[in-house]
Coordinates of C-alpha atoms in Angstrom, one line a residue:
Chain A
M1377 CA 102.6 17.4 109.6
V1378 CA 105.5 19.7 109.7
L1379 CA 106.1 21.9 106.7
P1380 CA 109.7 22.9 105.7
T1381 CA 110.3 26.4 106.9
R1382 CA 111.2 27.9 103.6
D1383 CA 107.8 26.9 102.2
V1384 CA 105.9 28.7 104.9
G1385 CA 106.8 32.1 103.6
Y1386 CA 106.0 30.9 100.1
V1387 CA 102.6 29.7 101.0
R1388 CA 101.7 32.5 103.4
A1389 CA 102.2 35.5 101.2
P1390 CA 99.6 34.7 98.5
L1391 CA 97.2 33.6 101.3
R1392 CA 97.5 37.0 103.0
K1393 CA 97.1 38.7 99.6
R1394 CA 94.0 36.7 99.0
R1395 CA 92.6 37.6 102.4
L1396 CA 93.3 41.3 101.7
W1397 CA 91.7 41.0 98.3
K1398 CA 88.7 39.4 100.0
R1399 CA 88.4 42.2 102.5
M1400 CA 88.7 44.8 99.7
V1401 CA 85.9 43.1 97.8
A1402 CA 83.8 42.9 100.9
N1403 CA 84.2 46.7 101.3
R1404 CA 83.7 47.5 97.6
Y1405 CA 80.8 49.9 98.4
L1406 CA 83.0 51.9 100.7
Y1407 CA 85.5 52.3 97.9
I1408 CA 82.8 53.5 95.6
M1409 CA 81.8 56.0 98.2
L1410 CA 85.4 57.3 98.3
L1411 CA 85.5 57.9 94.5
P1412 CA 84.1 61.4 94.3
A1413 CA 86.4 62.6 97.1
A1414 CA 89.4 60.9 95.6
A1415 CA 88.8 62.5 92.3
Y1416 CA 88.4 65.9 94.0
Y1417 CA 91.6 65.6 96.0
V1418 CA 93.6 64.4 93.1
L1419 CA 92.4 67.1 90.7
F1420 CA 92.3 70.1 93.0
H1421 CA 95.0 69.4 95.5
Y1422 CA 97.5 66.8 94.3
Y1423 CA 97.6 67.8 90.7
P1424 CA 98.2 71.5 91.6
M1425 CA 101.0 70.4 93.9
Y1426 CA 102.6 68.8 90.8
G1427 CA 101.6 71.9 88.9
A1428 CA 103.7 73.9 91.3
L1429 CA 106.6 72.5 89.4
I1430 CA 106.2 75.5 87.1
A1431 CA 108.0 77.5 89.8
F1432 CA 111.1 75.7 88.5
K1433 CA 110.2 76.2 84.8
E1434 CA 109.9 78.8 82.1
F1435 CA 106.1 78.2 81.9
S1436 CA 104.1 79.0 78.9
I1437 CA 100.5 78.0 78.6
T1438 CA 100.8 76.7 75.1
K1439 CA 103.6 74.3 76.1
G1440 CA 102.0 73.1 79.3
I1441 CA 103.6 72.0 82.5
L1442 CA 105.6 69.1 81.1
G1443 CA 106.6 70.8 77.8
S1444 CA 107.9 74.0 79.3
P1445 CA 111.7 74.2 79.6
W1446 CA 113.4 73.9 83.1
A1447 CA 114.6 77.1 84.7
G1448 CA 116.1 75.6 87.9
F1449 CA 116.1 78.0 90.8
K1450 CA 116.2 81.0 88.6
H1451 CA 112.9 82.4 89.7
F1452 CA 113.7 82.0 93.4
E1453 CA 117.1 83.7 92.9
Y1454 CA 115.4 86.6 91.2
L1455 CA 112.8 86.8 93.9
F1456 CA 115.3 87.0 96.7
T1457 CA 116.9 90.0 95.1
L1458 CA 113.6 91.9 94.8
D1459 CA 113.0 94.5 97.5
K1460 CA 109.3 94.3 96.7
F1461 CA 109.3 90.6 97.6
W1462 CA 110.9 91.1 101.0
H1463 CA 108.5 94.0 101.6
V1464 CA 105.4 91.9 101.1
F1465 CA 107.1 89.0 103.1
W1466 CA 107.5 91.3 106.2
N1467 CA 104.1 92.8 105.8
T1468 CA 102.6 89.3 105.9
I1469 CA 104.5 88.4 109.0
I1470 CA 103.8 91.7 110.8
I1471 CA 100.1 91.6 110.1
S1472 CA 99.9 88.0 111.0
L1473 CA 101.8 88.5 114.3
Y1474 CA 99.5 91.4 115.3
R1475 CA 96.5 89.1 114.7
L1476 CA 98.1 86.3 116.7
V1477 CA 98.9 88.6 119.7
F1478 CA 95.6 90.4 119.9
G1479 CA 93.3 87.9 118.2
F1480 CA 94.3 84.7 120.0
P1481 CA 93.6 85.5 123.7
L1482 CA 90.3 87.3 123.1
P1483 CA 88.2 84.3 122.2
L1484 CA 89.6 82.5 125.1
I1485 CA 88.6 85.3 127.5
M1486 CA 85.2 85.6 125.8
A1487 CA 84.6 81.8 126.2
I1488 CA 85.4 82.0 130.0
L1489 CA 83.1 85.0 130.4
L1490 CA 80.3 83.2 128.5
N1491 CA 80.9 80.0 130.6
E1492 CA 80.4 82.1 133.7
A1493 CA 77.1 83.5 132.5
R1494 CA 74.5 81.1 133.7
K1495 CA 71.3 82.7 132.5
L1496 CA 70.7 80.4 129.5
L1497 CA 68.6 82.6 127.3
F1498 CA 71.0 85.5 127.8
K1499 CA 74.0 83.4 127.0
R1500 CA 72.5 81.9 123.9
T1501 CA 71.4 85.3 122.6
V1502 CA 74.9 86.7 123.1
Q1503 CA 76.4 83.6 121.3
T1504 CA 74.0 84.0 118.4
I1505 CA 75.0 87.6 118.0
V1506 CA 78.7 87.2 118.3
Y1507 CA 78.8 84.2 115.9
L1508 CA 77.0 86.2 113.2
P1509 CA 79.8 88.2 111.6
H1510 CA 81.6 84.9 110.9
F1511 CA 78.9 84.0 108.4
I1512 CA 79.1 87.3 106.6
S1513 CA 81.4 87.7 103.6
W1514 CA 84.4 90.0 103.6
V1515 CA 82.8 91.9 100.7
I1516 CA 79.9 92.8 103.0
M1517 CA 82.1 93.4 106.0
G1518 CA 84.2 95.6 103.8
G1519 CA 81.1 97.6 102.9
L1520 CA 80.1 97.9 106.5
L1521 CA 83.5 99.1 107.5
M1522 CA 83.7 101.7 104.7
N1523 CA 80.4 103.0 105.9
L1524 CA 81.3 103.0 109.6
L1525 CA 84.8 104.4 109.2
S1526 CA 84.3 106.9 106.4
T1527 CA 85.7 110.3 107.0
D1528 CA 82.6 111.8 105.4
G1529 CA 79.6 110.9 107.5
G1530 CA 80.9 107.7 109.1
V1531 CA 79.8 107.2 112.7
V1532 CA 83.2 106.7 114.2
N1533 CA 84.6 109.9 112.7
N1534 CA 81.4 111.7 113.7
I1535 CA 82.3 110.8 117.3
V1536 CA 85.9 111.8 116.9
R1537 CA 84.8 115.1 115.4
S1538 CA 82.3 115.8 118.2
L1539 CA 85.1 115.2 120.7
G1540 CA 87.1 117.9 119.0
G1541 CA 89.4 115.6 117.0
E1542 CA 90.4 115.5 113.3
P1543 CA 88.7 112.8 111.2
I1544 CA 90.9 109.7 111.0
G1545 CA 91.5 107.9 107.7
F1546 CA 91.2 104.4 109.1
L1547 CA 91.0 102.9 105.6
T1548 CA 93.1 105.4 103.7
D1549 CA 96.0 106.4 106.1
D1550 CA 98.8 103.9 106.1
R1551 CA 99.4 104.6 109.8
Y1552 CA 96.0 103.2 110.7
F1553 CA 95.4 100.7 108.0
R1554 CA 97.0 97.7 109.7
G1555 CA 95.2 98.4 113.0
T1556 CA 91.9 98.5 111.0
L1557 CA 92.7 95.2 109.4
V1558 CA 93.6 93.5 112.7
W1559 CA 90.6 94.8 114.7
S1560 CA 88.1 94.3 112.0
M1561 CA 89.3 90.7 111.7
I1562 CA 88.9 90.3 115.4
W1563 CA 85.4 91.8 115.2
K1564 CA 84.4 89.2 112.5
E1565 CA 86.0 86.1 114.1
F1566 CA 86.4 86.4 117.8
G1567 CA 82.9 85.3 118.6
W1568 CA 83.1 82.3 116.3
N1569 CA 86.5 81.3 117.6
T1570 CA 84.9 80.8 121.1
I1571 CA 82.8 78.0 119.8
I1572 CA 85.5 75.4 119.9
Y1573 CA 86.3 76.3 123.5
M1574 CA 82.6 76.3 124.3
A1575 CA 82.4 72.8 122.8
A1576 CA 85.2 71.6 125.0
L1577 CA 83.6 73.2 128.0
A1578 CA 80.3 71.6 127.3
G1579 CA 82.0 68.3 128.0
V1580 CA 83.2 69.2 131.5
N1581 CA 81.4 67.4 134.2
P1582 CA 79.3 69.9 136.2
Q1583 CA 80.1 67.9 139.4
L1584 CA 83.6 69.2 139.2
Y1585 CA 82.3 72.7 139.7
E1586 CA 79.9 71.5 142.4
A1587 CA 82.7 69.8 144.3
A1588 CA 85.0 72.8 144.0
Y1589 CA 82.2 75.0 145.3
M1590 CA 81.7 72.7 148.3
D1591 CA 85.4 72.9 149.0
G1592 CA 85.1 76.7 149.2
A1593 CA 86.9 77.5 145.9
N1594 CA 86.0 81.0 144.7
R1595 CA 85.3 81.8 141.2
A1596 CA 88.9 82.7 140.2
R1597 CA 90.1 79.4 141.5
R1598 CA 87.3 77.5 139.7
I1599 CA 88.3 79.1 136.4
W1600 CA 92.0 78.5 137.1
H1601 CA 91.6 74.9 138.3
I1602 CA 88.7 73.6 136.3
T1603 CA 87.9 75.7 133.3
L1604 CA 91.4 76.4 132.0
P1605 CA 92.8 72.9 132.4
S1606 CA 89.8 71.4 130.6
I1607 CA 90.4 73.5 127.5
R1608 CA 94.2 73.4 127.7
G1609 CA 94.6 70.8 125.0
T1610 CA 92.3 72.8 122.7
I1611 CA 94.2 76.0 123.3
I1612 CA 97.5 74.3 122.4
I1613 CA 96.1 72.7 119.2
L1614 CA 94.6 76.0 118.1
L1615 CA 97.9 77.7 118.8
I1616 CA 99.9 75.2 116.7
L1617 CA 97.4 75.6 113.8
R1618 CA 97.8 79.4 114.1
I1619 CA 101.5 79.2 114.0
G1620 CA 101.3 76.9 110.9
G1621 CA 99.2 79.6 109.3
L1622 CA 101.6 82.5 110.0
M1623 CA 102.0 83.2 106.3
E1624 CA 98.3 83.7 105.9
A1625 CA 97.5 87.3 106.7
G1626 CA 93.9 87.3 105.6
F1627 CA 93.9 87.4 101.8
E1628 CA 90.2 88.0 101.2
Q1629 CA 89.9 90.7 103.8
I1630 CA 92.9 92.6 102.4
F1631 CA 91.9 92.0 98.8
V1632 CA 88.6 93.7 99.6
L1633 CA 89.9 96.6 101.6
Y1634 CA 93.3 97.6 100.2
H1635 CA 94.1 100.0 97.5
E1636 CA 97.3 101.5 96.1
G1637 CA 97.4 104.2 98.8
V1638 CA 98.1 101.5 101.4
Y1639 CA 100.2 99.0 99.5
N1640 CA 103.1 100.1 101.6
V1641 CA 101.7 98.5 104.7
A1642 CA 99.0 96.1 103.4
D1643 CA 100.4 94.3 100.4
I1644 CA 101.0 90.7 101.5
I1645 CA 102.3 87.6 99.8
D1646 CA 98.9 86.4 98.5
T1647 CA 97.9 89.7 97.0
Y1648 CA 101.3 90.0 95.4
V1649 CA 101.0 86.5 93.9
Y1650 CA 97.6 87.4 92.6
R1651 CA 98.8 90.6 91.0
I1652 CA 102.0 89.2 89.3
G1653 CA 100.3 85.9 88.4
L1654 CA 96.8 86.7 87.3
T1655 CA 97.1 90.4 86.4
E1656 CA 100.6 90.4 84.9
G1657 CA 100.6 86.8 83.7
R1658 CA 104.0 85.9 85.1
F1659 CA 102.9 82.4 86.2
S1660 CA 106.2 80.9 87.0
L1661 CA 107.3 83.8 89.2
A1662 CA 104.0 83.9 91.0
A1663 CA 104.0 80.1 91.5
A1664 CA 107.5 80.4 93.0
V1665 CA 106.3 82.9 95.5
G1666 CA 103.3 80.7 96.3
L1667 CA 105.4 77.7 96.8
F1668 CA 107.8 79.6 99.0
K1669 CA 104.9 80.5 101.2
S1670 CA 103.5 77.0 101.4
A1671 CA 106.9 75.6 102.3
I1672 CA 107.3 78.1 105.2
N1673 CA 103.9 77.4 106.5
F1674 CA 104.6 73.7 106.4
I1675 CA 107.9 74.0 108.2
L1676 CA 106.3 76.2 110.9
L1677 CA 103.5 73.7 111.5
I1678 CA 105.9 70.8 111.9
A1679 CA 108.2 72.8 114.2
A1680 CA 105.3 74.1 116.4
N1681 CA 104.0 70.5 116.7
R1682 CA 107.4 69.1 117.6
L1683 CA 107.9 71.9 120.1
S1684 CA 104.5 71.1 121.7
R1685 CA 105.3 67.4 122.0
M1686 CA 108.8 68.2 123.4
M1687 CA 107.0 70.1 126.1
G1688 CA 104.9 67.1 126.9
E1689 CA 101.7 68.3 125.3
Q1690 CA 99.6 66.6 122.7
G1691 CA 100.3 67.6 119.2
I1692 CA 97.9 67.8 116.3
Y1693 CA 99.1 64.4 115.0
Chain B
M78 CA 75.2 76.9 143.0
S79 CA 75.7 80.6 143.1
Y80 CA 78.0 83.1 144.6
S81 CA 76.4 84.9 147.5
G82 CA 79.1 87.3 148.5
F83 CA 79.3 90.9 147.3
G84 CA 82.3 90.2 145.1
G85 CA 80.5 87.3 143.4
K86 CA 77.4 89.3 142.7
L87 CA 79.4 92.2 141.4
F88 CA 81.3 89.9 139.0
D89 CA 78.0 88.5 137.7
V90 CA 76.5 92.0 137.1
L91 CA 79.7 93.2 135.4
N92 CA 79.9 90.1 133.3
Y93 CA 76.4 90.4 132.1
V94 CA 76.9 94.1 131.3
L95 CA 80.2 93.5 129.5
L96 CA 78.7 90.7 127.4
A97 CA 75.7 92.8 126.5
V98 CA 77.9 95.7 125.4
I99 CA 80.0 93.4 123.3
A100 CA 76.9 92.0 121.6
V101 CA 75.6 95.5 120.9
L102 CA 78.9 96.7 119.5
T103 CA 79.0 93.6 117.3
L104 CA 75.6 94.3 115.9
Y105 CA 75.9 98.1 115.6
P106 CA 77.6 98.2 112.2
F107 CA 74.8 96.2 110.7
W108 CA 72.2 98.5 112.3
D109 CA 74.0 101.6 111.1
S110 CA 74.0 100.3 107.5
L111 CA 70.3 99.4 107.7
I112 CA 69.5 102.9 108.8
I113 CA 71.5 104.5 106.1
S114 CA 70.0 102.3 103.4
M115 CA 66.6 103.8 104.4
T116 CA 67.8 107.4 104.8
P117 CA 66.5 110.0 102.3
L118 CA 69.2 111.7 100.3
N119 CA 68.8 115.1 101.7
E120 CA 69.5 114.0 105.3
N121 CA 72.8 115.1 106.7
L122 CA 74.6 112.2 108.3
S123 CA 77.9 113.8 109.2
T124 CA 77.0 115.2 112.6
N125 CA 75.3 112.5 114.7
V126 CA 75.5 109.0 115.8
H127 CA 72.7 107.4 113.8
L128 CA 70.7 105.4 116.3
F129 CA 67.3 105.7 114.7
P130 CA 66.3 106.9 111.3
R131 CA 64.6 110.3 111.4
S132 CA 62.7 109.7 108.3
I133 CA 62.4 106.5 106.2
T134 CA 62.4 106.1 102.5
L135 CA 62.7 102.9 100.4
E136 CA 64.0 104.8 97.4
A137 CA 67.3 103.0 97.4
Y138 CA 65.6 99.6 97.5
R139 CA 63.3 100.6 94.7
Y140 CA 66.3 101.7 92.6
L141 CA 68.2 98.5 93.4
L142 CA 65.3 96.1 92.7
N143 CA 65.0 97.6 89.2
L144 CA 68.5 96.6 88.3
D145 CA 68.6 93.5 86.0
Q146 CA 72.1 92.8 87.2
L147 CA 70.9 92.3 90.8
W148 CA 68.4 89.7 89.8
S149 CA 70.8 87.8 87.5
S150 CA 73.4 87.8 90.3
Y151 CA 70.8 86.7 92.8
M152 CA 69.9 83.7 90.6
V153 CA 73.5 82.7 90.1
S154 CA 74.2 82.9 93.9
I155 CA 71.1 80.8 94.7
F156 CA 72.0 78.2 92.1
V157 CA 75.6 78.0 93.3
T158 CA 74.5 77.8 96.9
V159 CA 71.8 75.1 96.4
A160 CA 73.6 72.9 93.8
G161 CA 77.0 73.5 95.4
T162 CA 75.8 72.5 98.8
I163 CA 74.2 69.3 97.5
I164 CA 77.4 68.4 95.6
S165 CA 79.6 69.1 98.6
M166 CA 77.4 67.3 101.1
T167 CA 77.2 64.2 98.9
A168 CA 80.9 64.0 98.4
T169 CA 81.8 64.8 102.0
T170 CA 79.2 62.5 103.6
L171 CA 80.1 59.5 101.4
A172 CA 83.9 59.9 101.9
A173 CA 83.5 60.6 105.7
Y174 CA 81.4 57.4 106.1
A175 CA 83.9 55.2 104.2
L176 CA 86.8 56.7 106.2
S177 CA 85.0 56.2 109.5
K178 CA 85.3 52.4 109.0
K179 CA 88.6 51.3 110.7
E180 CA 88.6 48.0 108.9
L181 CA 88.7 49.5 105.5
P182 CA 92.0 48.5 103.9
G183 CA 94.0 51.6 102.9
G184 CA 91.7 53.9 104.8
R185 CA 94.4 55.3 107.0
V186 CA 96.6 56.1 104.0
V187 CA 93.8 58.0 102.3
M188 CA 93.0 59.9 105.4
F189 CA 96.6 60.9 105.8
A190 CA 96.7 62.1 102.1
I191 CA 93.6 64.2 102.8
V192 CA 94.8 65.8 106.0
F193 CA 98.1 66.5 104.3
T194 CA 96.4 68.9 101.9
M195 CA 95.5 71.1 104.9
M196 CA 99.2 71.5 105.6
F197 CA 100.6 71.9 102.1
G198 CA 99.2 73.1 98.8
G199 CA 100.3 74.1 95.3
G200 CA 99.1 77.6 95.6
I201 CA 96.8 80.0 93.7
I202 CA 98.5 79.9 90.3
P203 CA 98.6 76.1 89.8
N204 CA 95.0 75.9 91.0
F205 CA 94.0 78.5 88.5
L206 CA 95.7 76.6 85.7
V207 CA 93.9 73.4 86.6
V208 CA 90.5 75.1 86.4
K209 CA 91.5 76.7 83.1
Q210 CA 92.7 73.3 81.7
L211 CA 89.4 71.7 82.7
G212 CA 87.6 74.4 80.7
M213 CA 85.7 75.6 83.7
L214 CA 86.6 79.3 83.4
N215 CA 83.5 81.4 83.1
T216 CA 81.1 78.6 84.1
V217 CA 79.0 78.2 87.2
W218 CA 80.9 74.9 87.9
A219 CA 84.1 76.9 88.7
M220 CA 82.3 78.2 91.8
M221 CA 81.3 74.8 93.0
I222 CA 83.7 72.0 92.0
P223 CA 87.1 73.4 92.9
T224 CA 85.9 74.0 96.4
A225 CA 83.6 71.0 96.6
I226 CA 85.2 69.5 99.8
Q227 CA 86.5 71.4 102.7
T228 CA 88.8 69.1 104.6
Y229 CA 87.8 70.5 108.0
N230 CA 84.2 69.6 107.3
L231 CA 85.2 66.1 106.2
I232 CA 87.1 65.5 109.4
L233 CA 84.1 66.9 111.4
M234 CA 81.7 64.5 109.7
R235 CA 84.0 61.5 110.0
S236 CA 84.5 62.1 113.7
F237 CA 80.8 62.2 114.2
F238 CA 80.3 58.9 112.3
V239 CA 83.1 57.3 114.3
S240 CA 81.2 58.2 117.5
I241 CA 78.1 56.3 116.5
P242 CA 78.1 52.8 118.1
E243 CA 78.9 50.0 115.7
S244 CA 76.2 47.9 117.3
L245 CA 73.4 50.1 115.8
E246 CA 74.5 49.0 112.3
E247 CA 75.0 45.3 113.2
S248 CA 71.4 44.2 113.0
A249 CA 70.8 46.0 109.7
K250 CA 73.9 44.4 108.4
I251 CA 72.6 40.9 109.3
D252 CA 69.4 41.7 107.4
G253 CA 71.5 42.1 104.3
C254 CA 71.8 45.8 104.1
N255 CA 74.8 47.0 102.1
D256 CA 77.0 50.0 103.0
F257 CA 74.9 52.5 101.1
G258 CA 71.8 51.3 102.9
L259 CA 73.5 51.5 106.3
L260 CA 74.7 55.0 105.6
F261 CA 71.4 56.4 104.4
R262 CA 69.0 54.4 106.6
I263 CA 70.8 54.3 109.9
V264 CA 73.8 56.6 110.1
V265 CA 72.5 59.7 108.4
P266 CA 69.3 59.9 110.5
L267 CA 71.4 59.7 113.6
S268 CA 73.8 62.4 112.5
M269 CA 71.5 65.3 112.0
P270 CA 73.4 67.8 114.2
A271 CA 76.6 67.2 112.2
I272 CA 74.8 67.2 108.9
A273 CA 72.9 70.4 109.7
T274 CA 76.1 72.1 110.9
V275 CA 78.2 71.1 107.9
S276 CA 75.4 71.9 105.5
L277 CA 75.2 75.4 106.9
F278 CA 79.0 75.8 106.7
Y279 CA 78.9 74.8 103.0
A280 CA 75.9 76.8 102.1
V281 CA 77.2 80.0 103.7
S282 CA 80.6 79.6 102.1
K283 CA 79.0 79.1 98.7
W284 CA 76.8 82.1 99.2
N285 CA 79.8 84.2 100.2
E286 CA 82.0 82.8 97.5
F287 CA 84.0 85.8 96.3
F288 CA 87.6 85.0 95.6
T289 CA 87.0 82.0 93.3
A290 CA 84.5 84.1 91.4
V291 CA 87.1 86.9 91.1
M292 CA 89.6 84.5 89.7
Y293 CA 87.4 82.3 87.5
I294 CA 84.4 84.4 86.4
T295 CA 84.7 87.5 84.1
D296 CA 81.4 87.2 82.3
K297 CA 79.0 89.7 83.9
D298 CA 76.0 87.4 83.3
L299 CA 77.6 84.8 85.7
W300 CA 78.5 87.2 88.4
P301 CA 77.4 86.0 91.8
L302 CA 76.0 88.4 94.3
Q303 CA 79.3 89.1 96.0
L304 CA 80.9 90.4 92.7
F305 CA 77.8 92.5 92.0
L306 CA 78.0 93.9 95.6
R307 CA 81.7 94.7 95.2
S308 CA 81.1 96.5 91.9
M309 CA 78.4 98.6 93.6
L310 CA 80.6 99.4 96.5
L311 CA 83.4 100.6 94.3
E312 CA 81.1 102.3 91.8
N313 CA 81.9 105.9 91.1
E314 CA 79.5 108.0 93.1
A315 CA 78.9 110.2 90.1
A316 CA 76.9 107.4 88.5
F317 CA 74.2 108.0 91.0
Q318 CA 73.8 111.7 90.3
S319 CA 70.1 111.7 89.6
G320 CA 69.1 115.3 90.4
G321 CA 69.5 115.2 94.2
D322 CA 71.6 117.9 95.8
S323 CA 73.8 115.3 97.6
P324 CA 74.7 112.5 95.3
F325 CA 77.0 110.9 97.9
L326 CA 74.1 110.1 100.2
L327 CA 72.0 108.5 97.5
G328 CA 75.0 106.5 96.5
Q329 CA 75.7 105.6 100.1
S330 CA 72.1 104.5 100.7
I331 CA 72.1 102.3 97.6
K332 CA 75.4 100.7 98.6
M333 CA 74.0 100.0 102.1
A334 CA 70.8 98.6 100.5
T335 CA 72.9 96.3 98.4
I336 CA 74.7 95.1 101.5
M337 CA 71.4 94.4 103.3
V338 CA 70.0 92.5 100.3
S339 CA 73.1 90.3 100.2
A340 CA 73.4 89.7 104.0
I341 CA 69.7 89.2 104.9
P342 CA 69.4 85.6 103.6
V343 CA 72.3 84.5 105.7
M344 CA 71.2 86.4 108.8
M345 CA 67.7 84.9 108.6
I346 CA 68.7 81.3 108.1
Y347 CA 71.7 80.9 110.4
P348 CA 70.0 81.3 113.8
F349 CA 67.8 78.3 113.1
F350 CA 71.0 76.2 112.8
Q351 CA 72.7 77.6 115.8
R352 CA 71.3 75.0 118.2
Y353 CA 73.1 72.3 116.3
F354 CA 76.5 74.0 116.3
V355 CA 77.9 73.0 119.7
Q356 CA 76.7 69.4 119.4
G357 CA 77.8 69.2 115.8
I358 CA 81.2 70.5 116.6
T359 CA 81.8 68.9 120.0
L360 CA 82.2 65.4 118.7
G361 CA 84.1 66.6 115.6
A362 CA 86.6 69.0 116.8
V363 CA 87.6 68.1 120.3
K364 CA 88.7 64.6 119.8
E365 CA 90.8 64.5 116.6

């Protein structure tokens, strides 16, 4: 029997709907499993995105997000005229770039060196030690740094003094503060950042190295032709993510270590948002700064990903 | 396979030496603090590199362990770590399992919505307002619920679940096992490396929770350890003048003792989990 064409569409749609409904019912337990996570993401991620609307409003707590009157781009216009805002903006970018330039290659080099160390016990011991600081909070790391770098009994300055130098205010002098931030961040994270490379290298077939050895390839050639190509994709993905996080200059670290004496070089967007928002209570203005930051990060991430794909590499999505 | 030539040997030796030096330098700041925490107050620290303590005292620890605030902060941190990790693991595991099923209608959309939150967020202020609206300010929940799921951990778990062959679940499914049964009886026991790794990540981040506490907790009775530690580090040295001729050093040894007391639980637990890391992360991070 041949059905008239126009009826096919009419019949098929509810059928497909019914089939979808059936599949959904069959998977009902999976939906139940998703509920806690769904509630979490709606409440603590999507609702705050909606809440970021207060950047365009004259927000007052009593009136709430919806009830507060609109202010348009007023807060943004005001921000862009503030010297202080541009100051923290550039501080953020400078600190972040320092971290990228010095902090990005080191884990890669470390992973290659670890990969070349073949005494298993030694390798694992070194790994355990260099991962450790990643698991220690910035409050503790801050305390360790204050102890280590103090001008009054700190080991580093004891050494400087015994070499005939003047004690250096690593944490108090604004000429050194950024360097202290960058290198202490590297100390805390470089070891941990090797793990993702180590994971990628763990998947490399050892026969590749054997074969290269048989062909007379020396160590440098093995690293160049086997090790690096096998982590190339990982390197690019990490680089894209780092570029997408360029506006993150290490909030918790700076929050723990900075003080008014070094605001000049260390005040970043996040610390600024914290102060004007939660200390001074200017919610709308602080939300505007925060939104501006999120938007730039988002654009950078998309741009870096597109660039990577244009160059024939895999992107993050 | 080894390099027999002189260059190859030399590289090996230099490599081992370099790695050992890096490891020692990484650990030294902890060692230095440990020594100072046990140094008597009349010891002069400003002239030497402190490799070993010349004399040991536990005075700073005695002082510290007599502070009520330390104990109450310790209890808060333990509670937040244990309860918070359970909440996080439950929510993360359930969602990761559901999202690992490719045939789940709408699963891809949900996954995209979740990953999107890694790229864009409302910011500090709107998050603060949500927590305030929910009435969570100055409650222990503020340190657990707003950070309950870390998206990176969710992705890690999901990728691990995806890598488990479907066939392992088939027979149980035929026996009439529902999705909860499959997850807890079959999938979870097979996923121990991922579960150990992610549990450790959550537990450590709850133990280290500092910024959420700064924002949401003002009540001293609810201070977690990190806030107590910070107040000790910033404490005016004069408060420690207890008759000694060098108040700075007593202050310093108490500060370092506080650091040790806060760091030791993490340093003791984490090496036991380390053997799972690479396995737990390999499947999760490389392919996604």
